[in-house]
mmCIF file of C-alpha atoms in Angstrom:
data_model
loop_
_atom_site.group_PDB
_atom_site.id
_atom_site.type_symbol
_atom_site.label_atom_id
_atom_site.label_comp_id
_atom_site.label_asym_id
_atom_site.label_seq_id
_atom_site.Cartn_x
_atom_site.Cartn_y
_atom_site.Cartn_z
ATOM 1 C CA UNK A 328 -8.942 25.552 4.928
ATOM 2 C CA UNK A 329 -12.295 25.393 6.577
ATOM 3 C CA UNK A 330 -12.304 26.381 10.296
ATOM 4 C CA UNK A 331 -11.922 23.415 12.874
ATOM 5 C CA UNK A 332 -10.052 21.648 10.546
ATOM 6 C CA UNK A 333 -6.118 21.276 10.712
ATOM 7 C CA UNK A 334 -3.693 22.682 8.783
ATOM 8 C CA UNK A 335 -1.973 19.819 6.478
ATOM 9 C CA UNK A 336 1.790 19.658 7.113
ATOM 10 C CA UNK A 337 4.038 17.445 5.167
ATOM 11 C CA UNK A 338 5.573 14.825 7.018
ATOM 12 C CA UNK A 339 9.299 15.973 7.079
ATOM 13 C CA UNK A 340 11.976 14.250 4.341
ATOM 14 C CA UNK A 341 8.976 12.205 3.100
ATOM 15 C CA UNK A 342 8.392 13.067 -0.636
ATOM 16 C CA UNK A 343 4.881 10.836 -1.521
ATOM 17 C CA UNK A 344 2.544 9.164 0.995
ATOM 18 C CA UNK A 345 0.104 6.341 -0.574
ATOM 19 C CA UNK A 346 -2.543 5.105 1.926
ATOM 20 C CA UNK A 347 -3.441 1.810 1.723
ATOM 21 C CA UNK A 348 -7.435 0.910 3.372
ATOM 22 C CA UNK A 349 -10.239 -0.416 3.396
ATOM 23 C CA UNK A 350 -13.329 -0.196 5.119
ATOM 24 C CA UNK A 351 -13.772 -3.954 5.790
ATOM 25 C CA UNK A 352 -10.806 -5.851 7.887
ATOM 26 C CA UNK A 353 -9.315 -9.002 7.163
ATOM 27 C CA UNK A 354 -9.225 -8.152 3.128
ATOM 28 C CA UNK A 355 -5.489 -8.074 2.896
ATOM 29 C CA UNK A 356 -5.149 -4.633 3.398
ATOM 30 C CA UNK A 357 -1.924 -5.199 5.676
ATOM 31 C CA UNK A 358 -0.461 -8.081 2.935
ATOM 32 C CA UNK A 359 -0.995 -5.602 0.438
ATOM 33 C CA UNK A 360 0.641 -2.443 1.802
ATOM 34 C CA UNK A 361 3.959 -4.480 2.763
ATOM 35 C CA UNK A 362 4.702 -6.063 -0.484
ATOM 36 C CA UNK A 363 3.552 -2.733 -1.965
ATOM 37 C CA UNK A 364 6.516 -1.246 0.285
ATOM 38 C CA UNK A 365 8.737 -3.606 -0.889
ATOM 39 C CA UNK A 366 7.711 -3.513 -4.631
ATOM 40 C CA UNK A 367 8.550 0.367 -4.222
ATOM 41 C CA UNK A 368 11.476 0.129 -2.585
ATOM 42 C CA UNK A 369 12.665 -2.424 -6.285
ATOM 43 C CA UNK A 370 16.113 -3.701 -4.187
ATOM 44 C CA UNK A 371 19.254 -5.413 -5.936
ATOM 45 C CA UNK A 372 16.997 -9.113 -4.792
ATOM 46 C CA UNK A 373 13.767 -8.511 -6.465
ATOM 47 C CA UNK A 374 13.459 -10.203 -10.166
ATOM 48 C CA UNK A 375 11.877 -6.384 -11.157
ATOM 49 C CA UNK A 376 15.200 -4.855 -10.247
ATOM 50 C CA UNK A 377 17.107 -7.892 -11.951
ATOM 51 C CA UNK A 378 15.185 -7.995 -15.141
ATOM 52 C CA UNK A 379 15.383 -3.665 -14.917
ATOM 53 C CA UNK A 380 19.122 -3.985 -14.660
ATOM 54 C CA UNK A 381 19.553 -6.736 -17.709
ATOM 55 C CA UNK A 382 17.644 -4.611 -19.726
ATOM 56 C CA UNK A 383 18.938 -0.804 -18.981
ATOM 57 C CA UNK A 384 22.466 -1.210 -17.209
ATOM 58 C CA UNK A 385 20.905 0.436 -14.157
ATOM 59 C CA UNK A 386 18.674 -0.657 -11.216
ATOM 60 C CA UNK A 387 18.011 2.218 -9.220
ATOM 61 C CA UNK A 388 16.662 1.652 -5.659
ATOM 62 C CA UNK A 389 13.934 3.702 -4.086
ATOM 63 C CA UNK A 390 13.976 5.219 -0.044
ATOM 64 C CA UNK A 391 10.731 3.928 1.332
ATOM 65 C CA UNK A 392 9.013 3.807 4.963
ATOM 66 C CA UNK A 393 5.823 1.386 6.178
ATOM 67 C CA UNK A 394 4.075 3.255 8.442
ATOM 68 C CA UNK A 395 1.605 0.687 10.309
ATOM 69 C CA UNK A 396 -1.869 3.511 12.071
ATOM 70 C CA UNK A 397 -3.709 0.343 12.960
ATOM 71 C CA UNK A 398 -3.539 0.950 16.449
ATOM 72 C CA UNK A 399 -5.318 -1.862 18.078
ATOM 73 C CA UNK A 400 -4.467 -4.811 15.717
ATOM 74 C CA UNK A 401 -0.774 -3.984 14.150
ATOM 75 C CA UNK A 402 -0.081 -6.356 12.249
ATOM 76 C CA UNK A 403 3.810 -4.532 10.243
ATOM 77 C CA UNK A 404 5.806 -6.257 13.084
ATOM 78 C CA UNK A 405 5.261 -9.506 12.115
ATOM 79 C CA UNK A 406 4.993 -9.576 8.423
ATOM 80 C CA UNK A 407 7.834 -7.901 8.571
ATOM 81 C CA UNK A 408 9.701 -9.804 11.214
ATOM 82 C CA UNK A 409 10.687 -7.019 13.285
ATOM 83 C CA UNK A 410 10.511 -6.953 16.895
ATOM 84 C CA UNK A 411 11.866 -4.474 19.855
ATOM 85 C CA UNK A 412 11.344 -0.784 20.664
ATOM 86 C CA UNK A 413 12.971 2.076 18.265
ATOM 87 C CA UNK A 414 15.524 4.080 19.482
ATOM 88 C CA UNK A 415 15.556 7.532 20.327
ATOM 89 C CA UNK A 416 17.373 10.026 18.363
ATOM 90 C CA UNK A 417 19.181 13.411 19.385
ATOM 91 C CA UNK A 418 15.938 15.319 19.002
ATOM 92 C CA UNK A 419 13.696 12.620 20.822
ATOM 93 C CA UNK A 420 12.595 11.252 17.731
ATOM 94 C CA UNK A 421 11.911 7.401 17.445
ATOM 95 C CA UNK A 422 13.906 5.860 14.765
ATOM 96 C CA UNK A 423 12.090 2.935 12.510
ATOM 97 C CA UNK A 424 13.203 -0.374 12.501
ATOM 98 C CA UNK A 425 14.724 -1.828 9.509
ATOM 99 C CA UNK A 426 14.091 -4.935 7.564
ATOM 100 C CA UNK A 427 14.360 -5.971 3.674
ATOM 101 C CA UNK A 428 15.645 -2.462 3.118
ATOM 102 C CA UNK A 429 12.192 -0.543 4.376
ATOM 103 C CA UNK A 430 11.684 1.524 7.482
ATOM 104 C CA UNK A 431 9.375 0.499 9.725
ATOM 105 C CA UNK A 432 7.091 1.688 12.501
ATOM 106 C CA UNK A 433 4.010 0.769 14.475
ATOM 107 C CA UNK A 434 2.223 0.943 17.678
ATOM 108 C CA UNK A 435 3.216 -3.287 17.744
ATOM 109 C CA UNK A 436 6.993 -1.959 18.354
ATOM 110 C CA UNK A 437 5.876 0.141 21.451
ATOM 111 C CA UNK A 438 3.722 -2.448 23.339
ATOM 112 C CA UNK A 439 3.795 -6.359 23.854
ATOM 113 C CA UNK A 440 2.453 -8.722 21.514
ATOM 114 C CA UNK A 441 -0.207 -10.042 22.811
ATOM 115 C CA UNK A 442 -1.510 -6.795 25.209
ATOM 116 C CA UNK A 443 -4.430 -5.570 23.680
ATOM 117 C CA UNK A 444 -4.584 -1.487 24.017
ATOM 118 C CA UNK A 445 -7.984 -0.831 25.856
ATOM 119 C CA UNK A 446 -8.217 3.015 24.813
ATOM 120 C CA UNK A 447 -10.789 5.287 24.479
ATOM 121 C CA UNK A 448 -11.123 7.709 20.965
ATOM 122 C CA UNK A 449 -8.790 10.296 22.462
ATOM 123 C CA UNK A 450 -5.639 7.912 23.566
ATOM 124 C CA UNK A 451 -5.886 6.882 20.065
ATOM 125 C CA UNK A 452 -5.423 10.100 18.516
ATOM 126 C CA UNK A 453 -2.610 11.027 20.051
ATOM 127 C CA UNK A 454 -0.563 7.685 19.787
ATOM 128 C CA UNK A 455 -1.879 8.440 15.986
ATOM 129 C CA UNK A 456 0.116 12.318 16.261
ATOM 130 C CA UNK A 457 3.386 10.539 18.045
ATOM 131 C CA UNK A 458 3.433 7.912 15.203
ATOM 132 C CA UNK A 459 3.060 11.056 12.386
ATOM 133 C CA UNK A 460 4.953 13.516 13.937
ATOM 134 C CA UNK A 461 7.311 12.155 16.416
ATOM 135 C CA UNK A 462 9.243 10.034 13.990
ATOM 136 C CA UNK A 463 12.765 10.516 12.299
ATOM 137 C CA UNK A 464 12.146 8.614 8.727
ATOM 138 C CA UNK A 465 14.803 10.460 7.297
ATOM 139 C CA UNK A 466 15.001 10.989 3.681
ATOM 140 C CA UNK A 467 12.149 9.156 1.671
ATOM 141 C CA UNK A 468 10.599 8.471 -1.307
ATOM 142 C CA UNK A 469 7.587 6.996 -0.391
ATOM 143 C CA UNK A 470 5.561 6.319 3.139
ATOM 144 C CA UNK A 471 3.174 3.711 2.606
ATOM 145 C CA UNK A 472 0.869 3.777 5.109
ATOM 146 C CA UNK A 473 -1.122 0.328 6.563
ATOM 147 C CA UNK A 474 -4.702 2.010 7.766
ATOM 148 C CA UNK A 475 -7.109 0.326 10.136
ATOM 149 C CA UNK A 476 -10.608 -0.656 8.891
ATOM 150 C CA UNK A 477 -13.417 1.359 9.119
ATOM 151 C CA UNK A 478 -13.851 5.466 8.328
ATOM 152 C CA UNK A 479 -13.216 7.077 11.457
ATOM 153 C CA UNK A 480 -10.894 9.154 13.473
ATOM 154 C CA UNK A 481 -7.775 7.629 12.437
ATOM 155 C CA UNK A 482 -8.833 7.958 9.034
ATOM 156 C CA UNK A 483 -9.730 11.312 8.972
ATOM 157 C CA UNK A 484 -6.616 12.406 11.211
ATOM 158 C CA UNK A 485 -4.576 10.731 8.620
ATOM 159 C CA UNK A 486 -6.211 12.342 5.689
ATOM 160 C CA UNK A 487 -6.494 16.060 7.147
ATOM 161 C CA UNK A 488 -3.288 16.356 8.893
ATOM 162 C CA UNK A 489 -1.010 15.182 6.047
ATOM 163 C CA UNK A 490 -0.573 15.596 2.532
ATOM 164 C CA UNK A 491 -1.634 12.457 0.197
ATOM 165 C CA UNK A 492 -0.973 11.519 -2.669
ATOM 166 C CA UNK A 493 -2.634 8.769 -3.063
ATOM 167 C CA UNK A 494 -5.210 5.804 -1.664
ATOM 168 C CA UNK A 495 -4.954 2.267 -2.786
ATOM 169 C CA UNK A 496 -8.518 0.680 -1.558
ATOM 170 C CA UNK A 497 -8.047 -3.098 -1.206
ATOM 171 C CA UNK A 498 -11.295 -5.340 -1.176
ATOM 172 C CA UNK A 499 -12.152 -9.528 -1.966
ATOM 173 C CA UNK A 500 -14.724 -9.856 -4.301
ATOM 174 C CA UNK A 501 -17.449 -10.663 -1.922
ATOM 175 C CA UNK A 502 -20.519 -8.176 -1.668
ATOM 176 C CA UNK A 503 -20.035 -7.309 2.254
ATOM 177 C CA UNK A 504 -16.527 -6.418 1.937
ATOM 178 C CA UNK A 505 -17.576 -4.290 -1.197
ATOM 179 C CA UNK A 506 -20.176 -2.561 0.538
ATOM 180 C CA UNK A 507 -17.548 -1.109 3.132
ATOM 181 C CA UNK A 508 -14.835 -0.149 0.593
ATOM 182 C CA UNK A 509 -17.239 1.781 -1.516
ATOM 183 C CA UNK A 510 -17.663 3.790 1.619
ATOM 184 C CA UNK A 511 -13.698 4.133 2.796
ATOM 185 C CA UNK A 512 -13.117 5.130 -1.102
ATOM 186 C CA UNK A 513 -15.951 7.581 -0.682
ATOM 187 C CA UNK A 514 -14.572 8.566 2.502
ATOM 188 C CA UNK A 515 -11.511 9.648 0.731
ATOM 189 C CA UNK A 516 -13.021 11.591 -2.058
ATOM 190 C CA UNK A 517 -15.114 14.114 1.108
ATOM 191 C CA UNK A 518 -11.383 14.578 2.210
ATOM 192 C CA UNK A 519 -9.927 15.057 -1.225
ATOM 193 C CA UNK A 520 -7.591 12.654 -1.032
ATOM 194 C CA UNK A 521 -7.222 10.801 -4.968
ATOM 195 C CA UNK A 522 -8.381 7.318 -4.675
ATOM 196 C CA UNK A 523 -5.770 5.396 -7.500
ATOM 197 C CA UNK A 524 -8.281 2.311 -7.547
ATOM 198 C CA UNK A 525 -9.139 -1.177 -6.334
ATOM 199 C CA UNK A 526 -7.202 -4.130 -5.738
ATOM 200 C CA UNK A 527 -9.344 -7.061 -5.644
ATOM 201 C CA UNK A 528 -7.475 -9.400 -3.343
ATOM 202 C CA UNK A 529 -8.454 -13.266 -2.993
ATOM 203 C CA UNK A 530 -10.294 -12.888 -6.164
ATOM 204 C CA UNK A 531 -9.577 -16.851 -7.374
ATOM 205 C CA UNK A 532 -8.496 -20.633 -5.871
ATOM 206 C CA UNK A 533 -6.828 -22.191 -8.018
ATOM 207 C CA UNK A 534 -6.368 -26.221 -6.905
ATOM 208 C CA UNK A 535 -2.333 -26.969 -6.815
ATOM 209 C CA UNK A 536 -3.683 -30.692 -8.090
ATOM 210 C CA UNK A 537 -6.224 -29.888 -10.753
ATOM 211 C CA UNK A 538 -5.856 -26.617 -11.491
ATOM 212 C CA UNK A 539 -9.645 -26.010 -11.133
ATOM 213 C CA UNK A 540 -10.453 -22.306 -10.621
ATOM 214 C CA UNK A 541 -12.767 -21.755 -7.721
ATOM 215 C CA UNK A 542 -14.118 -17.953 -7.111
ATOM 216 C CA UNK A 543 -14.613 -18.532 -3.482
ATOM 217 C CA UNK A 544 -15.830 -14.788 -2.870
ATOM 218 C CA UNK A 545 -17.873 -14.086 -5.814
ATOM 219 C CA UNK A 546 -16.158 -13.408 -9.106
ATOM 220 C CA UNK A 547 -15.021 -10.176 -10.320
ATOM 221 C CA UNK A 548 -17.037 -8.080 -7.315
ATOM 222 C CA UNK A 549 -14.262 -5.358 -6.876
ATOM 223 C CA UNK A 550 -14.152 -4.705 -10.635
ATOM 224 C CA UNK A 551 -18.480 -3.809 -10.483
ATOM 225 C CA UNK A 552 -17.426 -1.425 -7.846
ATOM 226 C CA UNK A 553 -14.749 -0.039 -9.877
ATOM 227 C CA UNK A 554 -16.814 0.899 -12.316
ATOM 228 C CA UNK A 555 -20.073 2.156 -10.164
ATOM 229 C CA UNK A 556 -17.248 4.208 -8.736
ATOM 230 C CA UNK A 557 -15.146 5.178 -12.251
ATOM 231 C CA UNK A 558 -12.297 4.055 -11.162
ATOM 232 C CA UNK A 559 -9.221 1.636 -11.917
ATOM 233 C CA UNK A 560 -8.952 -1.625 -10.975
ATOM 234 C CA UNK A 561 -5.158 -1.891 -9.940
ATOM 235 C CA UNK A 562 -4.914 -5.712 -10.361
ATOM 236 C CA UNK A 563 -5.993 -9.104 -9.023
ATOM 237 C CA UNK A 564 -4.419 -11.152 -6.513
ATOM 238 C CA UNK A 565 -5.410 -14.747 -6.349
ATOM 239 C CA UNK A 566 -5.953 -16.591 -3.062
ATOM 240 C CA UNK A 567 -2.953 -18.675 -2.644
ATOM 241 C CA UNK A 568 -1.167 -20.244 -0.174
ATOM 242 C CA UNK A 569 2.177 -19.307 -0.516
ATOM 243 C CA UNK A 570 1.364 -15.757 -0.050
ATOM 244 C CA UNK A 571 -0.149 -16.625 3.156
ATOM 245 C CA UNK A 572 2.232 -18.354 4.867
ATOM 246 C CA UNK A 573 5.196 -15.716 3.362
ATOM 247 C CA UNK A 574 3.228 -13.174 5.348
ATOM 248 C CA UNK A 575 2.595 -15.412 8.732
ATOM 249 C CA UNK A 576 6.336 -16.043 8.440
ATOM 250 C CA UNK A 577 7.549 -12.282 8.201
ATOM 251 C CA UNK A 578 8.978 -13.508 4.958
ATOM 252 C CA UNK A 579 7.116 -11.365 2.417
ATOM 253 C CA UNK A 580 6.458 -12.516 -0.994
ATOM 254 C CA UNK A 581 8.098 -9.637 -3.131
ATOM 255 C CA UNK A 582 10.717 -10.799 -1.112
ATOM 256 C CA UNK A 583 11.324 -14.413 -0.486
ATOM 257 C CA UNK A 584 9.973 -15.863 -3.462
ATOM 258 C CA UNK A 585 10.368 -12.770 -6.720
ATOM 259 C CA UNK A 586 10.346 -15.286 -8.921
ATOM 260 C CA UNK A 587 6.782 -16.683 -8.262
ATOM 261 C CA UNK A 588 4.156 -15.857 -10.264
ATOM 262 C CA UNK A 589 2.250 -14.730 -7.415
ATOM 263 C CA UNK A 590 5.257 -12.079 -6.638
ATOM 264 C CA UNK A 591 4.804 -11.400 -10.712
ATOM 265 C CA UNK A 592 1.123 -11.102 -10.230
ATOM 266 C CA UNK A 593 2.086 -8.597 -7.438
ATOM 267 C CA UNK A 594 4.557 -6.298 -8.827
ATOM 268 C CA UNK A 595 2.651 -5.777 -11.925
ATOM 269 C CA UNK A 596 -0.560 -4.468 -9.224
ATOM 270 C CA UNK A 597 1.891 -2.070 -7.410
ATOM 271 C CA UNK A 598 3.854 -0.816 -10.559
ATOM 272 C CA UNK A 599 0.616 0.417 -12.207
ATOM 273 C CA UNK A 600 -0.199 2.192 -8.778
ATOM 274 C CA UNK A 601 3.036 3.635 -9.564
ATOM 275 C CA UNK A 602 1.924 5.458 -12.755
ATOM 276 C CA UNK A 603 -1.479 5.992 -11.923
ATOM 277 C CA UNK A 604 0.070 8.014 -8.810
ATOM 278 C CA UNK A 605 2.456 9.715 -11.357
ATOM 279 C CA UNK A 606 -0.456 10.172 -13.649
ATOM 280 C CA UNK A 607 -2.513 12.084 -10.958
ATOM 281 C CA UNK A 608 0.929 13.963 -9.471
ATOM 282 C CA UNK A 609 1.600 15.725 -12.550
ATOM 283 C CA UNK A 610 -1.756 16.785 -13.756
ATOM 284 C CA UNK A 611 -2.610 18.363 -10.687
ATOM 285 C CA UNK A 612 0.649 19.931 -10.971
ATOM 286 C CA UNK A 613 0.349 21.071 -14.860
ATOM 287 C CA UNK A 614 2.681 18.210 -16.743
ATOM 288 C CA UNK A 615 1.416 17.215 -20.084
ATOM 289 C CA UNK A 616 1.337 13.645 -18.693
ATOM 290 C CA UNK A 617 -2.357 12.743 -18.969
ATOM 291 C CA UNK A 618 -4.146 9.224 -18.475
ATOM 292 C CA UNK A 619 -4.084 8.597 -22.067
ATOM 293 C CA UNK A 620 -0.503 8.288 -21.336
ATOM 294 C CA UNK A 621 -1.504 5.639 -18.830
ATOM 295 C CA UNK A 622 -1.694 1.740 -18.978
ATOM 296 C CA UNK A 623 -5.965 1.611 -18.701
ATOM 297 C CA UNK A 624 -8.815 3.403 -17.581
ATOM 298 C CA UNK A 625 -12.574 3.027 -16.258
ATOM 299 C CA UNK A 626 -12.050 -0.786 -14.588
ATOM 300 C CA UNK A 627 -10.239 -2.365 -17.179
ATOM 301 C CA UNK A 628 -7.933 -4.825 -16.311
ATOM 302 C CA UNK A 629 -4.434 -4.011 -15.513
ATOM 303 C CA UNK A 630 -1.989 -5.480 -18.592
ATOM 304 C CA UNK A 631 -0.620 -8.768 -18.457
ATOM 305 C CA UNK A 632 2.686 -8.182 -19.197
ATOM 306 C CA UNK A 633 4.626 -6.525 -16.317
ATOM 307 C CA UNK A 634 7.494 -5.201 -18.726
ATOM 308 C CA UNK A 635 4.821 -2.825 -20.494
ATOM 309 C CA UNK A 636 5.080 -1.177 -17.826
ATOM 310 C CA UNK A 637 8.597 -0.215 -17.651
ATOM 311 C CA UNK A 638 8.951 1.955 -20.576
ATOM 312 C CA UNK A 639 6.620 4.972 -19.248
ATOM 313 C CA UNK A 640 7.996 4.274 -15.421
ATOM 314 C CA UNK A 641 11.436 4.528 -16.282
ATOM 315 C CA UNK A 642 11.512 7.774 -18.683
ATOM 316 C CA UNK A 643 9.016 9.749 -16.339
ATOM 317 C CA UNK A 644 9.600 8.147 -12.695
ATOM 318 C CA UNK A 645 13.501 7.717 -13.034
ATOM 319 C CA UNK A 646 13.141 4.544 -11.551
#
C-alpha cells in the first residue's frame, strides 16, 4: 500500500460489496441500487424466486444490506419507505432498518427530512467512517452501496478504505451524463476497483397509447461508452412510469409489481451483474471460470431471455 493511503479493511460479516455510481446525478443511480438490492436479496415474493423454485425445488434467499453514502441528498429512506433512527446495539453499533427483507442505512435515518446538512469536506468524512464502520449489518451476502455523484472524497474514502468487488456505473443515454460516467468509471479503475459495466437507464419512451418508441436522451449513448471504455453493457432500462412512481412511493418495482416487464427488464440487468461479479471474483482468485463462461462481452447487449441466465448462476453462485 502506498504511503498516505489507508489500509483496506473488510467491512465485518459482509462477504461482497458492489458500488453502484455515477458521476452525473439524477441518472437513476439511487432507483438502480435498490431494486438491485432487492433483485439480490431473490425473496419467496419475487417472480425470479417463484419461477427458480418451479423449476429446481429450491429458492434460496440471499442476506443483503443497502448502504445509502450520499450524504447530502439520501434518497434509501424513501424508496424504501423507512423512516426513524436505528437502534443502538450492545457494542454501540447502529442497527439498519429493515424493509422488503434488506437492511438499510443512511445519513436520511439520522437527520430530518427536509434539513439540509450544511457541512464542510471534513464533517462529511467522518459521518462517511460512522456509516462504514460504526454499523452492526450482521451476517451478509452482499452490501450494495448507493454513492453520491461526482469523484470525490466520498468516493475515494469508499474505494480505499474497503474492499470492492465490484462497480455498477449507471448513466441515460444523453452525451452530458456520459461525459461524467466515463470519468466516475475511470475514477474506479486509478483505485482498482473492477468496473462490471454500464447500465443505460431511461434509454427509451415508449407511448402507453401508441406504442411509439421515443429515445428522449439520445439512443444507445451508454452502449458508445461501453465500448470506448471495453466494457459490458449490463442492460437497458426504459423510461417508464410505473417505475417512477414505485420508487416515489417506497414501493420498489422488484417488489410491488415482479411480474411487470419492467421488473423482468430489471432482474435480467442485475442477474448478469451477478455473473459478471462472479466472473471477475474467481479469476482474480484462480477458478477456471473465465468470461467465455459468461453471458457477453465488449458492449453487447445483455440476453433477452432472463432464464439463460439461471443455469451458470445456480451451479456456480448456489443461488
Amino acid at each position: 500500500m502506498s504511503r498516505g493511503l489507508p489500509k483496506q479493511k473488510p467491512i465485518e460479516g459482509v462477504k461482497q460489496v458492489i458500488v453502484v455510481a455515477s458521476g452525473k446525478g439524477g441518472v437513476g443511480k439511487s432507483t438502480t441500487a435498490v431494486n438491485l438490492a432487492l433483485a439480490l436479496a431473490a425473496n419467496d415474493s419475487c417472480k425470479f424466486s417463484e419461477q427458480r423454485s418451479t423449476e429446481t425445488g429450491e429458492g434460496k434467499s440471499k442476506a443483503v444490506g443497502l448502504l445509502d453514502v450520499d450524504v447530502y441528498g439520501p434518497s434509501i429512506p424513501k424508496m424504501m419507505n423507512l423512516k426513524g433512527n436505528p437502534e443502538l446495539s450492545q457494542s454501540n453499533l447502529m442497527r439498519p432498518l429493515l424493509n422488503y427483507g434488506i437492511a438499510c442505512m443512511s445519513m436520511g435515518f439520522l437527520v430530518e427530512e427536509t434539513a439540509p446538512l450544511v457541512w464542510r469536506g471534513l464533517m462529511v468524512m467522518s459521518a462517511i467512517e460512522k456509516l462504514l464502520r460504526q454499523v452492526d449489518w450482521g451476517q451478509l451476502d452482499y452490501l450494495v452501496v448507493d454513492m453520491p455523484p461526482g469523484t470525490g472524497d466520498v468516493q475515494l474514502s469508499v474505494s480505499q478504505n474497503i474492499p470492492i468487488s465490484g462497480a455498477v456505473i449507471v448513466s441515460t443515454p444523453q452525451d452530458i451524463a456520459l461525459m461524467d460516467a466515463h470519468k466516475g468509471a475511470e475514477m474506479f479503475r486509478k483505485v482498482h476497483v473492477p468496473v462490471l459495466g454500464l447500465v443505460q437507464n431511461m434509454s427509451v419512451f415508449q407511448c402507453p397509447k401508441c406504442k411509439h418508441k421515443t429515445h428522449i436522451f439520445g439512443a444507445d449513448g451508454a452502449r458508445r461508452l461501453a465500448r470506448t471504455l471495453d466494457l459490458d453493457i449490463l442492460g437497458d432500462i426504459p423510461l417508464h412510469l410505473n417505475i417512477r412512481e414505485a420508487s416515489d412511493t417506497g414501493q420498489p418495482i422488484v417488489f410491488s409489481q415482479p411480474e411487470s416487464d419492467e421488473s423482468w427488464d430489471l432482474f435480467c440487468v442485475f442477474w448478469e451483474h451477478v455473473w459478471r461479479m462472479h466472473v471477475y471474483i474467481h479469476h482474480v482468485l484462480g477458478s477456471p471460470a473465465s468470461e467465455e463462461e459468461g453471458l457477453g462481452h465488449g458492449g453487447q447487449q445483455a440476453g433477452p431471455s432472463f432464464l439463460s441466465f439461471l443455469e451458470p448462476l445456480e451451479s456456480v453462485l448456489h443461488i
